[in-house]
PDB file of C-alpha atoms in Angstrom:
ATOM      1  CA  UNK A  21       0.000   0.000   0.000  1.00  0.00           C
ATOM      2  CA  UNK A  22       1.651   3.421  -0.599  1.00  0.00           C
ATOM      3  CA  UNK A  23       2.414   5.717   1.994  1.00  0.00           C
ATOM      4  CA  UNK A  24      -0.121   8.433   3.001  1.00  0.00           C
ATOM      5  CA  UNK A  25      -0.390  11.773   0.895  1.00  0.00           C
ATOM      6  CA  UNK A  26       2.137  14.584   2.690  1.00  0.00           C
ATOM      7  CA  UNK A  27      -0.342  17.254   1.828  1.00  0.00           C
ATOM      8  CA  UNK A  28      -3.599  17.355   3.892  1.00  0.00           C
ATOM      9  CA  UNK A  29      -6.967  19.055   2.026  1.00  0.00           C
ATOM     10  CA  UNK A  30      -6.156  22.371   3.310  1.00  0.00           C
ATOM     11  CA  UNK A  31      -2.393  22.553   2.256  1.00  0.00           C
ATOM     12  CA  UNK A  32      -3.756  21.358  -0.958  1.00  0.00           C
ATOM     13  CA  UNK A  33      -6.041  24.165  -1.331  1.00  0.00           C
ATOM     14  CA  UNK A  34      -3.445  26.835  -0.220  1.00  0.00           C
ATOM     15  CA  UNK A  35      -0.719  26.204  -2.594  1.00  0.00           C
ATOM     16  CA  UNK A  36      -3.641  25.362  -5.315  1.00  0.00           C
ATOM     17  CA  UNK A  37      -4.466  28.627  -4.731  1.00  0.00           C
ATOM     18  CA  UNK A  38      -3.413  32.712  -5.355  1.00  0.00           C
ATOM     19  CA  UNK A  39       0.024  32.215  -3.948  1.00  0.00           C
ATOM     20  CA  UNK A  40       3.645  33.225  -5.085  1.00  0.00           C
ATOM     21  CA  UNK A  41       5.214  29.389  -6.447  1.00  0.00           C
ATOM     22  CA  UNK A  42       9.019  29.776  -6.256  1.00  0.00           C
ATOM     23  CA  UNK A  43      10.724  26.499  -7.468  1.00  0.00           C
ATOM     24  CA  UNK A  44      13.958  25.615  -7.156  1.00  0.00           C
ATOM     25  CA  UNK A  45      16.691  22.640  -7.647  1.00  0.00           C
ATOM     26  CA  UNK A  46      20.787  22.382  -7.476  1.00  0.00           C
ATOM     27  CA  UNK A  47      23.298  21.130  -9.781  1.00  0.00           C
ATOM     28  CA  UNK A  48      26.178  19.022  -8.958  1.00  0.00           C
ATOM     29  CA  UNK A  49      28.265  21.402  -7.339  1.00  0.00           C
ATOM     30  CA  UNK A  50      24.783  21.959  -5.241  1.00  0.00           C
ATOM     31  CA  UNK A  51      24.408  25.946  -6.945  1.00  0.00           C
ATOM     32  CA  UNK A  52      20.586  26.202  -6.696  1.00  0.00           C
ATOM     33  CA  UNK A  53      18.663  27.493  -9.558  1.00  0.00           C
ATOM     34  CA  UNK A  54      15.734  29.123  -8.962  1.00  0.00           C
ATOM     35  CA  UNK A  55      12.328  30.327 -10.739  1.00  0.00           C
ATOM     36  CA  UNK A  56       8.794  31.502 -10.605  1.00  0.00           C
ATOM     37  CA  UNK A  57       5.659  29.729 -11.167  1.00  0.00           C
ATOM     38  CA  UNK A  58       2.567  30.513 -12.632  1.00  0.00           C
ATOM     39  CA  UNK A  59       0.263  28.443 -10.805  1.00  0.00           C
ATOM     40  CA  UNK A  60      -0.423  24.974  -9.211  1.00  0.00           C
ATOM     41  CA  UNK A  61      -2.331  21.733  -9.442  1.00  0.00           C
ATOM     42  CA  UNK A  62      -2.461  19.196  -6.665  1.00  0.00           C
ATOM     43  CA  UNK A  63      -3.512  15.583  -8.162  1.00  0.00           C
ATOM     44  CA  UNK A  64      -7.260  14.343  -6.355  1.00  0.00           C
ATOM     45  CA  UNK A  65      -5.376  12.239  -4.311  1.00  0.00           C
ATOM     46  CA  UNK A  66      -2.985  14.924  -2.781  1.00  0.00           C
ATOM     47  CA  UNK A  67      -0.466  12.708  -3.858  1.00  0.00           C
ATOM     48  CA  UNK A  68       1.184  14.705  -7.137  1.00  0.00           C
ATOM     49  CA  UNK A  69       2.313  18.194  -7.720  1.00  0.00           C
ATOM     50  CA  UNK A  70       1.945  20.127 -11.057  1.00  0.00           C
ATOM     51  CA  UNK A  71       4.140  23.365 -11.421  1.00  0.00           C
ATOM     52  CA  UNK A  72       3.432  25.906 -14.331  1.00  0.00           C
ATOM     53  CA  UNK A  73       6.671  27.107 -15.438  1.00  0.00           C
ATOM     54  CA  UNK A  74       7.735  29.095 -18.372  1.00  0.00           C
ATOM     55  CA  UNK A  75      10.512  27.437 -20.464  1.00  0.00           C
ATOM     56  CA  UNK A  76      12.416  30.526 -21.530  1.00  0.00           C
ATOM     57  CA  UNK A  77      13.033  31.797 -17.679  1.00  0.00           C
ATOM     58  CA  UNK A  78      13.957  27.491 -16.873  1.00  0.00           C
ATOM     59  CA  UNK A  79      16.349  25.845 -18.628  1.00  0.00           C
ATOM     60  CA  UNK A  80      19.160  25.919 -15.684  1.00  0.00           C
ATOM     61  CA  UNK A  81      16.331  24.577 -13.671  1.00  0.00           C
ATOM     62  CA  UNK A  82      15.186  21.893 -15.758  1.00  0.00           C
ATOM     63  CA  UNK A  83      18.582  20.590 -16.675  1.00  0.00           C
ATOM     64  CA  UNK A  84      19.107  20.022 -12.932  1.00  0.00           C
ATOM     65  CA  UNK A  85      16.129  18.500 -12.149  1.00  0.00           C
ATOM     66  CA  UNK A  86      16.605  16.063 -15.574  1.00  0.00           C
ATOM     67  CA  UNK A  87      19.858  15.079 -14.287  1.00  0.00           C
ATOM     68  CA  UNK A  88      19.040  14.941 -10.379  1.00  0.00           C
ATOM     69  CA  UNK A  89      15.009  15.109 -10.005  1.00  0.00           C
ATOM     70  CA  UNK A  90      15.493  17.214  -6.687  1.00  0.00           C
ATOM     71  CA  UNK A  91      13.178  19.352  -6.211  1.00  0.00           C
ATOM     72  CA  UNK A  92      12.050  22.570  -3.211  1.00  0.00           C
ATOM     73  CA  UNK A  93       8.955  24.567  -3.894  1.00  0.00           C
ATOM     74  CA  UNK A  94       7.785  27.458  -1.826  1.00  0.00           C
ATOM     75  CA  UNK A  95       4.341  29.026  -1.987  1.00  0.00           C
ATOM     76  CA  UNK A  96       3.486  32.031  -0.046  1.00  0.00           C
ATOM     77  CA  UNK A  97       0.259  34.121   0.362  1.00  0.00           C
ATOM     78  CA  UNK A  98       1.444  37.855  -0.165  1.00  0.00           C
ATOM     79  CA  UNK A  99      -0.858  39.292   1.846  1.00  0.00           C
ATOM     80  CA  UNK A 100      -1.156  36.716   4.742  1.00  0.00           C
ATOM     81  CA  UNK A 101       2.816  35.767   4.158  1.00  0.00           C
ATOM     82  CA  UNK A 102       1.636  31.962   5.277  1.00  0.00           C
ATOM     83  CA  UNK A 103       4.295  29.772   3.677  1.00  0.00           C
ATOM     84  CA  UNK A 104       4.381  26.170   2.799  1.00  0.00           C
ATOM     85  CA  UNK A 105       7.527  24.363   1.442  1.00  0.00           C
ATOM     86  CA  UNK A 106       7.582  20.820  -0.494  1.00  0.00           C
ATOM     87  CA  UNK A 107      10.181  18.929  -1.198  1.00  0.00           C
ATOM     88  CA  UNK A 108      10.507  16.004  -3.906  1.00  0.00           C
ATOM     89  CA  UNK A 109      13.532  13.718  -5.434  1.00  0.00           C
ATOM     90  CA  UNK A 110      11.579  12.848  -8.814  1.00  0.00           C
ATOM     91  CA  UNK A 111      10.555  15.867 -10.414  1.00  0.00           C
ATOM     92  CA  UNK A 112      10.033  15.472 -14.488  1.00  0.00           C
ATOM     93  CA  UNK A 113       9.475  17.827 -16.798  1.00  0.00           C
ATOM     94  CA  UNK A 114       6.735  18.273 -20.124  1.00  0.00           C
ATOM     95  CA  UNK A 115       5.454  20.678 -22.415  1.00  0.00           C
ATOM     96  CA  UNK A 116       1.744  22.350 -20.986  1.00  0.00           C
ATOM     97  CA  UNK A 117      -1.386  21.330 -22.474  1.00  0.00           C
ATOM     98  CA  UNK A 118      -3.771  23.672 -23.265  1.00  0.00           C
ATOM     99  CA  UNK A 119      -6.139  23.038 -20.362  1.00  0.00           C
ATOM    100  CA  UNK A 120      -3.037  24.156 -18.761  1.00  0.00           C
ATOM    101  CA  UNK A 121      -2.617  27.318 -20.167  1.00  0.00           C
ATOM    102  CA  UNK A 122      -6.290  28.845 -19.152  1.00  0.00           C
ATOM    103  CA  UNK A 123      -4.994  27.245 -15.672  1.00  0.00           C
ATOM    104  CA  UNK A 124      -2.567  29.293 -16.144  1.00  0.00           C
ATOM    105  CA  UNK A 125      -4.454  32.135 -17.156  1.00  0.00           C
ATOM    106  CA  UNK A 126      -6.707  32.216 -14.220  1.00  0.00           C
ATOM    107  CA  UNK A 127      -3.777  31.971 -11.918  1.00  0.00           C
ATOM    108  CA  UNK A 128      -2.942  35.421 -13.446  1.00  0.00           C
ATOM    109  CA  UNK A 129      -6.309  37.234 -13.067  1.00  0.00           C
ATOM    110  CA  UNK A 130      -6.206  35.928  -9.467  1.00  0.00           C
ATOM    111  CA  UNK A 131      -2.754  36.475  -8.576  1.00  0.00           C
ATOM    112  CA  UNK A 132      -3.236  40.423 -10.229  1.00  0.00           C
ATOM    113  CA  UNK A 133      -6.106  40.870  -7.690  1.00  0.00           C
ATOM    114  CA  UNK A 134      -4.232  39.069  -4.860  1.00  0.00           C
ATOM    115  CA  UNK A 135      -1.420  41.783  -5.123  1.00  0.00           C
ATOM    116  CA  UNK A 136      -3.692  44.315  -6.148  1.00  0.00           C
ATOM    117  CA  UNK A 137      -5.066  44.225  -2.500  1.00  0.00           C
ATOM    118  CA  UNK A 138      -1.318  44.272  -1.592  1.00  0.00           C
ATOM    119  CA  UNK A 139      -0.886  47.951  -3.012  1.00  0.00           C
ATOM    120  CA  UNK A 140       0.736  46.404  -6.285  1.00  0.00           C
ATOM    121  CA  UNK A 141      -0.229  48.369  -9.042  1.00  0.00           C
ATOM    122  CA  UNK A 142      -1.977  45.867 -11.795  1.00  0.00           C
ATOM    123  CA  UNK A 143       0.957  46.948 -14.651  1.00  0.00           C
ATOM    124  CA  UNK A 144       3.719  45.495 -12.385  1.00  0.00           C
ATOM    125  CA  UNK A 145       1.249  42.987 -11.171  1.00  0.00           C
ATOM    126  CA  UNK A 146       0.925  41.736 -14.803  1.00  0.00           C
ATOM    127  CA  UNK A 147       4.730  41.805 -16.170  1.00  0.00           C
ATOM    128  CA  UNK A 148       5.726  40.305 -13.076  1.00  0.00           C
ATOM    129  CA  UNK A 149       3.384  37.362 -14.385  1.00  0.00           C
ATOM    130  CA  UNK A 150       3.888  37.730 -18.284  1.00  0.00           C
ATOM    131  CA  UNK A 151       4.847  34.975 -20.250  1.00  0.00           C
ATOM    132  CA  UNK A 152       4.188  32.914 -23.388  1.00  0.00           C
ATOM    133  CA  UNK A 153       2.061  30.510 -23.228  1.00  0.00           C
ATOM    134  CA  UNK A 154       3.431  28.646 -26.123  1.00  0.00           C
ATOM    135  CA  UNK A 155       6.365  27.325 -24.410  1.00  0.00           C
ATOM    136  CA  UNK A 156       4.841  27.011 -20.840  1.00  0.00           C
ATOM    137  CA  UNK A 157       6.295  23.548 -19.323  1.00  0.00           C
ATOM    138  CA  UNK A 158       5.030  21.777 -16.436  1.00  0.00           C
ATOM    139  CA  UNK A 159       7.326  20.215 -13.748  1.00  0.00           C
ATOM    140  CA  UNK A 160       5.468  17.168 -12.145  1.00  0.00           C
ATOM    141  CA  UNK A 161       6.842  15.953  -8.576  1.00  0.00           C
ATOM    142  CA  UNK A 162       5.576  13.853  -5.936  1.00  0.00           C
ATOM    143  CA  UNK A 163       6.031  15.810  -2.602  1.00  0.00           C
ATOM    144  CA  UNK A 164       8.407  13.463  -0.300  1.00  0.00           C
ATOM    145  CA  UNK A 165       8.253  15.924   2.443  1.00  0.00           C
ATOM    146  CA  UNK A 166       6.954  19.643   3.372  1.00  0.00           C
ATOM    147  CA  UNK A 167       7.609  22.349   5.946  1.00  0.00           C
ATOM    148  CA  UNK A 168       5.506  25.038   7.452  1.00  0.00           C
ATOM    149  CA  UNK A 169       7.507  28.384   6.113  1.00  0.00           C
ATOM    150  CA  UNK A 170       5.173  30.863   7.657  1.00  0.00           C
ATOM    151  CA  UNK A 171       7.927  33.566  10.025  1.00  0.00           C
ATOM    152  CA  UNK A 172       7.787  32.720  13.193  1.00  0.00           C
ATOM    153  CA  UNK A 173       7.653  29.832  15.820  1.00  0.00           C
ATOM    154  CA  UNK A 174       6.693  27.527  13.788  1.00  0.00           C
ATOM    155  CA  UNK A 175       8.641  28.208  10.815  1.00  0.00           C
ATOM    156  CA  UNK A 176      10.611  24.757   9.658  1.00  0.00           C
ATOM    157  CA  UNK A 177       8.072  22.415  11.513  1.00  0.00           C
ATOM    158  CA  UNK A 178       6.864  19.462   9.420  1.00  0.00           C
ATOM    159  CA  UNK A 179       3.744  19.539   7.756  1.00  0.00           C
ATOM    160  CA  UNK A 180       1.459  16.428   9.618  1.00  0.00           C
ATOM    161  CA  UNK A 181       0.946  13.480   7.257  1.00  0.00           C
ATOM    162  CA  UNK A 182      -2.210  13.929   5.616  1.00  0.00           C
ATOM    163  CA  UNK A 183      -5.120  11.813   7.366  1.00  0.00           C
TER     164      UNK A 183
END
């Protein structure tokens, strides 16, 4: 039988959800490589991790996780700053499909109005988002562990199994 989901229904939600998705991985010489996401989907059984990415701003990042499959994602609410942190060891990579790209698309209209409320104007809002769409990627990962990153006490405490 195969272990129990590390993401619970809420955490699912969250990171699902109008948060900042920074991804990251290392190389060899363990230099991380770092980028941001457009958006999130969480598999029905909590059990998968799908990562929006555009290609053009990736290809350090996707080289190391091709070679290694390492994987730390960080998704923060900007206007709560609650933080959650995965962590994965077989991360793969594939071209979007175009479900993916309205996905993507509504991550942008929700993230605008998330920073919007924020005091980021909607013109920085949206070029910090811009992308194209015809080489969006997504990087698939099964979430081996994950962290509460929210400052304060409790920042670095495992996330609870999922029941």
């Amino acid at each position: 039988m195969p272990a129990m989901p590390v993401l619970d229904a809420d955490s699912a939600r969250f990171i699902g959800g109008s948060v900042s998705v920074i991804v990251s991985s290392r190389n060899a010489a363990n230099v991380p490589e770092l980028v941001r996401a457009q958006g999130c989907r969480v598999s029905r059984d909590r059990r998968r991790v799908q990562l929006f990415v555009q290609a053009a701003q990736a290809q350090a990042l996707f080289d190391d996780l091709r070679r290694n499959g390492r994987i730390a994602v960080v998704f923060t609410s900007p206007s709560t700053h609650r933080s959650l942190q995965l962590k994965g060891v077989d991360a793969s990579v594939a071209r979007a499909r175009p479900a993916d790209v309205a996905r993507v698309a509504a991550y942008r209209a929700a993230m605008v109005a998330e920073l919007g409320g924020i005091g980021v104007s909607e013109a920085l809002a949206r070029a910090l988002l811009a992308g194209d769409d015809d080489t969006l990627s997504v990087v698939a990962f099964t979430p081996a562990a994950a962290f509460v990153q929210t400052p304060g006490p409790d920042a670095g405490r495992p996330l609870e199994p999922a029941p």
